[in-house]
Coordinates of C-alpha atoms and ligand atoms in Angstrom, one line a residue:
M669 CA 4.3 9.3 18.6
L670 CA 0.8 8.7 19.7
K671 CA 2.1 8.1 23.2
R672 CA 2.3 11.9 23.5
I673 CA -1.5 12.2 23.3
C674 CA -2.1 9.9 26.3
G675 CA -5.2 11.2 27.9
L676 CA -6.6 12.9 24.8
G677 CA -9.2 10.3 24.3
W678 CA -10.0 8.5 21.1
E679 CA -12.8 10.8 20.1
V680 CA -10.7 13.9 20.5
Y681 CA -7.8 12.3 18.7
Q682 CA -10.0 11.1 15.9
A683 CA -11.4 14.5 15.3
L684 CA -8.0 16.0 14.6
P685 CA -7.2 17.0 11.0
L686 CA -5.1 14.4 9.3
D687 CA -2.0 16.6 9.1
E688 CA -2.0 16.9 12.8
K689 CA -2.7 13.3 13.5
I690 CA 0.3 12.4 11.3
T691 CA 2.7 14.4 13.5
Y692 CA 1.8 11.9 16.3
L693 CA 2.6 8.9 14.1
M694 CA 6.1 9.7 13.0
Q695 CA 9.5 9.1 14.7
P696 CA 11.9 12.1 15.1
D697 CA 13.9 11.2 12.0
G698 CA 10.7 11.4 9.8
T699 CA 10.2 7.6 9.6
P700 CA 6.7 6.3 10.5
F701 CA 6.3 4.6 13.8
H702 CA 2.8 3.5 13.0
T703 CA 2.2 3.2 9.2
L704 CA -1.5 4.0 8.7
F705 CA -2.0 6.5 5.9
A706 CA -0.4 7.1 2.5
Q707 CA -0.3 10.8 3.5
Q708 CA 2.5 10.0 6.0
F709 CA 4.9 9.6 3.1
G710 CA 6.5 12.8 1.7
L711 CA 9.0 13.0 -1.1
D712 CA 12.1 12.7 1.2
L713 CA 10.8 9.6 2.9
L714 CA 9.8 8.0 -0.4
T715 CA 13.2 8.7 -1.8
R716 CA 14.9 7.3 1.3
L717 CA 12.7 4.1 1.2
A718 CA 13.4 3.6 -2.5
T719 CA 17.2 3.9 -1.9
L720 CA 16.9 1.5 1.1
T721 CA 15.0 -0.9 -1.0
N722 CA 17.6 -0.9 -3.8
E723 CA 20.3 -1.5 -1.3
I724 CA 18.5 -4.4 0.4
R725 CA 17.9 -6.0 -3.0
A726 CA 21.6 -5.7 -3.9
I727 CA 22.7 -7.0 -0.5
S728 CA 20.4 -10.0 -0.7
K729 CA 22.1 -11.3 -3.8
S730 CA 25.0 -12.8 -1.8
K731 CA 24.9 -15.4 1.0
N732 CA 26.8 -13.1 3.3
G733 CA 24.4 -10.4 2.5
T734 CA 21.3 -12.5 3.3
E735 CA 22.9 -13.5 6.6
F736 CA 23.6 -9.8 7.4
L737 CA 20.0 -8.9 6.6
R738 CA 18.7 -11.8 8.8
S739 CA 20.7 -10.6 11.7
L740 CA 19.1 -7.1 11.6
L741 CA 15.8 -7.9 13.4
A742 CA 16.5 -11.4 14.8
H743 CA 15.7 -9.9 18.3
K744 CA 12.2 -8.7 17.3
R745 CA 9.0 -10.6 16.5
A746 CA 6.1 -9.7 14.2
M747 CA 2.5 -10.6 14.3
L748 CA 0.5 -10.8 11.1
Y749 CA -3.1 -10.2 11.9
F750 CA -5.2 -10.5 8.7
S751 CA -8.9 -10.7 9.2
Q752 CA -9.6 -10.1 5.5
P753 CA -8.4 -12.4 2.6
S754 CA -4.9 -11.8 1.3
S755 CA -2.3 -13.7 -0.7
R756 CA 0.3 -11.2 -1.9
T757 CA 0.3 -8.7 0.9
F758 CA 0.4 -11.4 3.6
L759 CA 3.1 -13.5 1.9
S760 CA 5.2 -10.4 1.0
F761 CA 5.1 -9.2 4.6
L762 CA 5.9 -12.7 5.8
S763 CA 8.8 -12.9 3.4
A764 CA 10.0 -9.4 4.5
C765 CA 10.0 -10.6 8.1
Q766 CA 12.0 -13.6 7.1
I767 CA 14.5 -11.6 5.1
L768 CA 15.1 -9.5 8.2
G769 CA 15.3 -12.6 10.5
M770 CA 12.1 -11.6 12.4
P771 CA 10.2 -14.6 13.7
S772 CA 6.5 -14.2 13.1
G773 CA 3.1 -15.4 14.2
E774 CA -0.2 -15.1 12.4
V775 CA -4.0 -15.0 13.0
R776 CA -5.9 -15.1 9.7
D777 CA -9.0 -17.1 10.6
M778 CA -11.1 -15.4 13.3
A779 CA -12.8 -18.7 14.0
T780 CA -9.6 -19.9 15.6
S781 CA -9.0 -16.7 17.7
S782 CA -10.6 -15.6 20.9
E783 CA -12.6 -13.0 18.9
F784 CA -14.8 -16.0 18.2
K785 CA -15.5 -16.2 21.9
G786 CA -16.5 -12.5 21.9
E787 CA -13.1 -10.9 22.7
S788 CA -12.9 -7.3 21.6
R789 CA -10.4 -6.2 18.9
E790 CA -8.8 -4.0 21.5
D791 CA -8.1 -6.9 23.8
S792 CA -6.9 -9.1 20.9
V793 CA -4.4 -6.4 19.8
R794 CA -3.2 -5.8 23.3
T795 CA -2.7 -9.6 23.6
F796 CA -0.6 -9.6 20.5
S797 CA 1.4 -6.6 21.8
S798 CA 2.4 -8.7 24.8
Y799 CA 4.1 -11.3 22.7
F800 CA 5.3 -9.4 19.6
D801 CA 7.2 -6.2 18.7
L802 CA 5.2 -5.3 15.5
I803 CA 1.7 -5.8 14.3
I804 CA 0.9 -5.9 10.6
M805 CA -2.9 -5.9 10.2
R806 CA -5.5 -6.0 7.5
T807 CA -9.1 -5.4 8.3
Q808 CA -12.5 -5.1 6.7
E809 CA -13.2 -2.1 8.8
K810 CA -12.0 1.4 7.8
G811 CA -10.0 3.1 10.5
L812 CA -9.5 0.1 12.7
A813 CA -5.7 0.0 12.3
E814 CA -5.7 3.6 13.4
Q815 CA -7.8 2.9 16.4
M816 CA -5.6 0.0 17.4
A817 CA -2.5 2.2 17.0
W818 CA -4.1 4.7 19.4
V819 CA -5.0 1.9 21.9
L820 CA -1.4 0.6 21.8
S821 CA 0.2 4.0 22.1
N822 CA -1.8 4.5 25.2
S823 CA -0.8 1.1 26.7
D824 CA 2.4 0.0 28.4
R825 CA 3.5 -1.8 25.2
P826 CA 3.4 0.9 22.5
I827 CA 4.6 -1.2 19.5
P828 CA 4.2 -0.2 15.9
I829 CA 1.3 -1.1 13.7
I830 CA 1.5 -1.3 9.9
N831 CA -1.8 -1.0 8.0
A832 CA -1.9 -3.8 5.3
G833 CA -5.3 -2.6 4.0
S834 CA -8.1 -1.0 5.9
G835 CA -11.6 -1.5 4.4
Q836 CA -12.2 0.6 1.3
D837 CA -10.1 3.4 2.7
Q838 CA -6.3 3.0 2.7
H839 CA -3.6 0.6 1.6
P840 CA -0.4 2.6 2.2
T841 CA 2.1 -0.1 1.6
Q842 CA 0.6 -1.1 -1.7
A843 CA 0.9 2.6 -2.7
L844 CA 4.6 2.4 -1.7
L845 CA 5.3 -0.6 -4.0
D846 CA 3.3 1.0 -6.8
I847 CA 5.4 4.2 -6.5
Y848 CA 8.6 2.2 -6.4
T849 CA 7.5 0.3 -9.5
L850 CA 6.7 3.5 -11.3
L851 CA 10.1 5.0 -10.3
R852 CA 11.9 2.0 -11.7
S853 CA 9.8 1.9 -14.8
F854 CA 10.5 5.5 -15.6
E855 CA 14.2 5.4 -14.9
R856 CA 15.0 5.7 -18.6
T857 CA 12.2 8.1 -19.4
G858 CA 12.9 11.1 -17.2
G859 CA 11.7 9.7 -13.8
L860 CA 8.3 10.1 -12.1
R861 CA 7.5 13.6 -13.3
D862 CA 5.4 15.1 -16.2
K863 CA 3.6 11.7 -16.5
T864 CA 0.0 10.7 -17.1
I865 CA -1.3 7.9 -14.9
V866 CA -4.6 6.2 -16.1
F867 CA -6.5 4.4 -13.4
C868 CA -9.2 2.0 -14.6
G869 CA -11.8 -0.2 -13.0
D870 CA -13.6 0.0 -9.7
L871 CA -12.2 3.3 -8.5
L872 CA -14.9 3.9 -5.9
R873 CA -14.3 0.9 -3.7
G874 CA -10.6 0.1 -4.5
R875 CA -8.4 1.3 -1.7
T876 CA -5.2 0.9 -3.7
V877 CA -6.2 3.7 -6.1
R878 CA -7.1 6.0 -3.3
S879 CA -3.7 5.5 -1.6
L880 CA -1.7 5.8 -4.8
S881 CA -3.5 8.8 -6.0
N882 CA -2.4 10.5 -2.8
L883 CA 1.2 9.4 -3.0
L884 CA 1.4 10.7 -6.6
L885 CA 0.9 14.2 -5.2
N886 CA 4.6 14.1 -4.1
Y887 CA 5.8 14.1 -7.7
P888 CA 5.8 17.1 -10.1
N889 CA 3.2 17.5 -12.9
I890 CA 1.5 14.1 -12.7
R891 CA -1.8 14.0 -14.5
Q892 CA -4.3 11.5 -13.2
I893 CA -7.1 10.1 -15.5
F894 CA -9.8 8.0 -13.8
V895 CA -11.6 5.6 -16.2
A896 CA -14.6 3.8 -14.7
P897 CA -18.3 3.1 -15.3
Q898 CA -20.1 6.1 -13.8
P899 CA -21.3 4.2 -10.6
L900 CA -17.8 3.1 -9.8
Q901 CA -16.0 6.4 -10.5
V902 CA -13.5 7.7 -8.0
G903 CA -14.9 9.2 -4.8
A904 CA -15.7 12.9 -4.2
D905 CA -13.0 13.1 -1.4
I906 CA -10.2 12.2 -3.8
Q907 CA -11.6 14.6 -6.4
M908 CA -11.7 17.3 -3.8
M909 CA -8.1 16.6 -2.7
L910 CA -6.9 16.8 -6.3
K911 CA -8.7 20.1 -6.8
E912 CA -7.3 21.6 -3.7
R913 CA -3.8 20.6 -4.7
N914 CA -4.3 22.0 -8.2
I915 CA -3.6 18.6 -9.8
Q916 CA -4.7 18.0 -13.4
F917 CA -7.2 15.2 -13.4
E918 CA -10.0 13.9 -15.6
L919 CA -12.9 11.5 -15.1
T920 CA -14.1 9.5 -18.1
D921 CA -15.7 6.3 -19.1
H922 CA -13.8 6.3 -22.4
F923 CA -10.8 3.9 -21.9
H924 CA -9.7 3.9 -25.5
R925 CA -9.3 7.6 -25.5
A926 CA -7.3 7.6 -22.4
I927 CA -4.9 4.7 -23.2
P928 CA -2.8 6.6 -25.9
Q929 CA -2.2 9.4 -23.4
A930 CA -0.9 7.0 -20.7
D931 CA 2.6 6.6 -19.3
A932 CA 1.1 4.0 -16.9
V933 CA -2.2 2.2 -16.8
Y934 CA -3.2 1.0 -13.4
M935 CA -5.9 -1.7 -13.7
T936 CA -8.1 -2.8 -10.9
R937 CA -10.7 -5.5 -10.4
I938 CA -14.4 -4.9 -9.6
Q939 CA -14.6 -5.0 -5.8
D940 CA -17.9 -6.8 -5.6
E941 CA -17.3 -8.0 -2.0
W942 CA -18.5 -4.6 -1.1
D943 CA -21.9 -4.9 -2.9
A944 CA -24.7 -3.6 -0.7
T945 CA -27.1 -6.1 -2.4
K946 CA -26.1 -9.4 -4.0
G947 CA -25.2 -9.1 -7.7
E948 CA -25.2 -5.3 -7.6
S949 CA -21.9 -5.0 -9.5
A950 CA -22.9 -7.6 -12.0
R951 CA -25.6 -5.2 -13.3
I952 CA -23.0 -2.6 -14.2
D953 CA -21.5 -2.9 -17.7
T954 CA -17.8 -3.3 -17.0
S955 CA -16.9 -4.9 -20.4
R956 CA -15.2 -1.7 -21.7
F957 CA -12.9 -1.5 -18.7
T958 CA -10.6 -4.4 -19.5
F959 CA -7.2 -4.6 -21.1
G960 CA -6.4 -7.0 -23.9
A961 CA -4.8 -7.1 -27.3
D962 CA -6.8 -4.1 -28.6
E963 CA -5.7 -2.0 -25.7
L964 CA -2.1 -3.1 -26.1
A965 CA -2.2 -1.8 -29.6
L966 CA -3.3 1.7 -28.3
L967 CA -0.7 1.8 -25.5
P968 CA 2.5 4.0 -26.1
K969 CA 5.6 1.9 -26.5
D970 CA 7.3 3.2 -23.3
A971 CA 4.2 3.0 -21.1
V972 CA 3.7 0.3 -18.4
I973 CA 0.7 -1.7 -17.1
L974 CA 0.3 -2.1 -13.4
H975 CA -2.3 -4.0 -11.3
P976 CA -2.3 -4.6 -7.6
L977 CA -3.6 -8.1 -8.2
P978 CA -5.5 -10.3 -7.8
R979 CA -7.0 -10.0 -11.3
R980 CA -10.0 -11.6 -12.7
D981 CA -10.7 -11.0 -16.4
E982 CA -9.8 -7.2 -16.5
I983 CA -6.3 -8.0 -17.9
D984 CA -6.3 -10.7 -20.6
T985 CA -3.4 -13.2 -20.2
V986 CA -2.2 -12.3 -23.7
V987 CA -0.9 -9.1 -22.1
D988 CA 1.4 -11.0 -19.7
S989 CA 4.2 -11.6 -22.2
D990 CA 4.3 -8.0 -23.3
P991 CA 7.4 -6.1 -22.0
R992 CA 5.1 -3.3 -20.8
A993 CA 3.2 -5.6 -18.4
M994 CA 4.8 -4.8 -15.0
Y995 CA 2.4 -6.4 -12.6
W996 CA 4.5 -9.5 -11.7
R997 CA 7.5 -7.4 -11.1
Q998 CA 5.3 -4.9 -9.2
M999 CA 4.2 -7.7 -6.9
R1000 CA 7.8 -8.8 -6.1
N1001 CA 8.7 -5.2 -5.5
G1002 CA 6.2 -5.3 -2.7
M1003 CA 8.3 -7.8 -0.7
W1004 CA 11.4 -5.5 -1.0
I1005 CA 9.8 -2.2 -0.2
R1006 CA 8.0 -3.8 2.8
T1007 CA 11.3 -5.2 4.0
A1008 CA 12.7 -1.6 3.7
L1009 CA 9.8 -0.1 5.6
I1010 CA 10.1 -2.6 8.5
A1011 CA 13.9 -2.0 8.6
A1012 CA 13.3 1.7 8.7
T1013 CA 10.6 1.4 11.3
F1014 CA 13.1 -0.3 13.6
R1015 CA 15.9 2.2 12.6
C1016 CA 18.2 -0.2 10.7
E1017 CA 18.7 2.2 7.8
H1018 CA 22.2 3.3 8.7
Q1019 CA 23.3 -0.3 9.3
V1020 CA 22.1 -1.2 5.8
H1021 CA 23.8 1.8 4.2
A1022 CA 27.1 1.0 6.0
Y1023 CA 27.0 -2.7 4.8
Y1024 CA 26.1 -1.6 1.3
R1025 CA 28.9 0.9 1.1
N1026 CA 31.4 -1.8 2.1
Ligands
NCD1059 C1 -5.6 -5.3 -3.3 C2 -6.4 -5.0 -2.0 O1 -6.4 -5.9 -1.1 O2 -6.9 -3.9 -1.8 N1 -4.9 -6.4 -3.2 C3 -3.6 -6.4 -2.8 O3 -3.4 -6.1 -1.6 N2 -2.6 -6.6 -3.7 C4 -6.5 -5.2 -4.5 C5 -7.7 -6.0 -4.6 O4 -8.0 -6.8 -3.7 O5 -8.4 -5.9 -5.6

């Protein structure tokens, strides 16, 4: 845990290579203490979490089961600190806390917090850690969850932080639910291996694609096709990572040529909140990067369509009733795998297994 690097200093810690940083973030059994990066999740951990998620879902189907789950973390409290807009991530984490019996508090509107009076983020987070046992945070700023994890790990209340979206950079728990959805979707078609995943939309500024592209490296022979208008094509760092790992990938702006090759299409919205100048995104022609009836006709019959949501017009509502549209189920999966992640963070995995077996 980060606690071990007390005295290292933020600058020194920050300069460490990611692989080394990650060793400070994990618990001895390989579960994250702080969940900050998609890269913390290797195949073993992903498999463990998917199993735990399946068990929690099954247990939750009975009244006794829900009571058991609610007893697991009734002695812990969670703080949801979301300084950036959120519906699904916020509500699914809130529901996850409720499923585990964890009372929760929230700050979503900075105008009602002491940050409005000029309090620093460090002091806010240390304040939360005085009252709560877990902080789930979403921020506009890249790397802030990491910095706050470092602050807490060097304080006398080193409680875990879960990154619920950090700027344009990372959204590790979204990637977990995306992977879980792909695993379930491919159960009858050979599992998550030898598959082609087509990403479409704003791949430069969307953090979900960045995190998912990373997590897919854990599965054998996954080809990644990135479909975007040239100015919104996936970043050089992701391309470099894929090259270094010898992953087959392709960049294109030809959606209709990519769709017939897809086992999954992952749609994203244009992230215009990040425009440097007003209306910048509106000047890019994004009309060919949408999914409707024509695209459905090109999609193989066993393929699935994912979207982290919220959507605007990049998926036409006619697609919603197609059995290949997976995004509503994907959203609900988020609640379950976030429940599993929190349970694992607080080492409740064995209790869940034991209850499930009985
Ligand atoms: C995504 C996000 O916040 O990055 N939403 C989510 O968490 N489901 C995607 C988006 O906002 O486009």
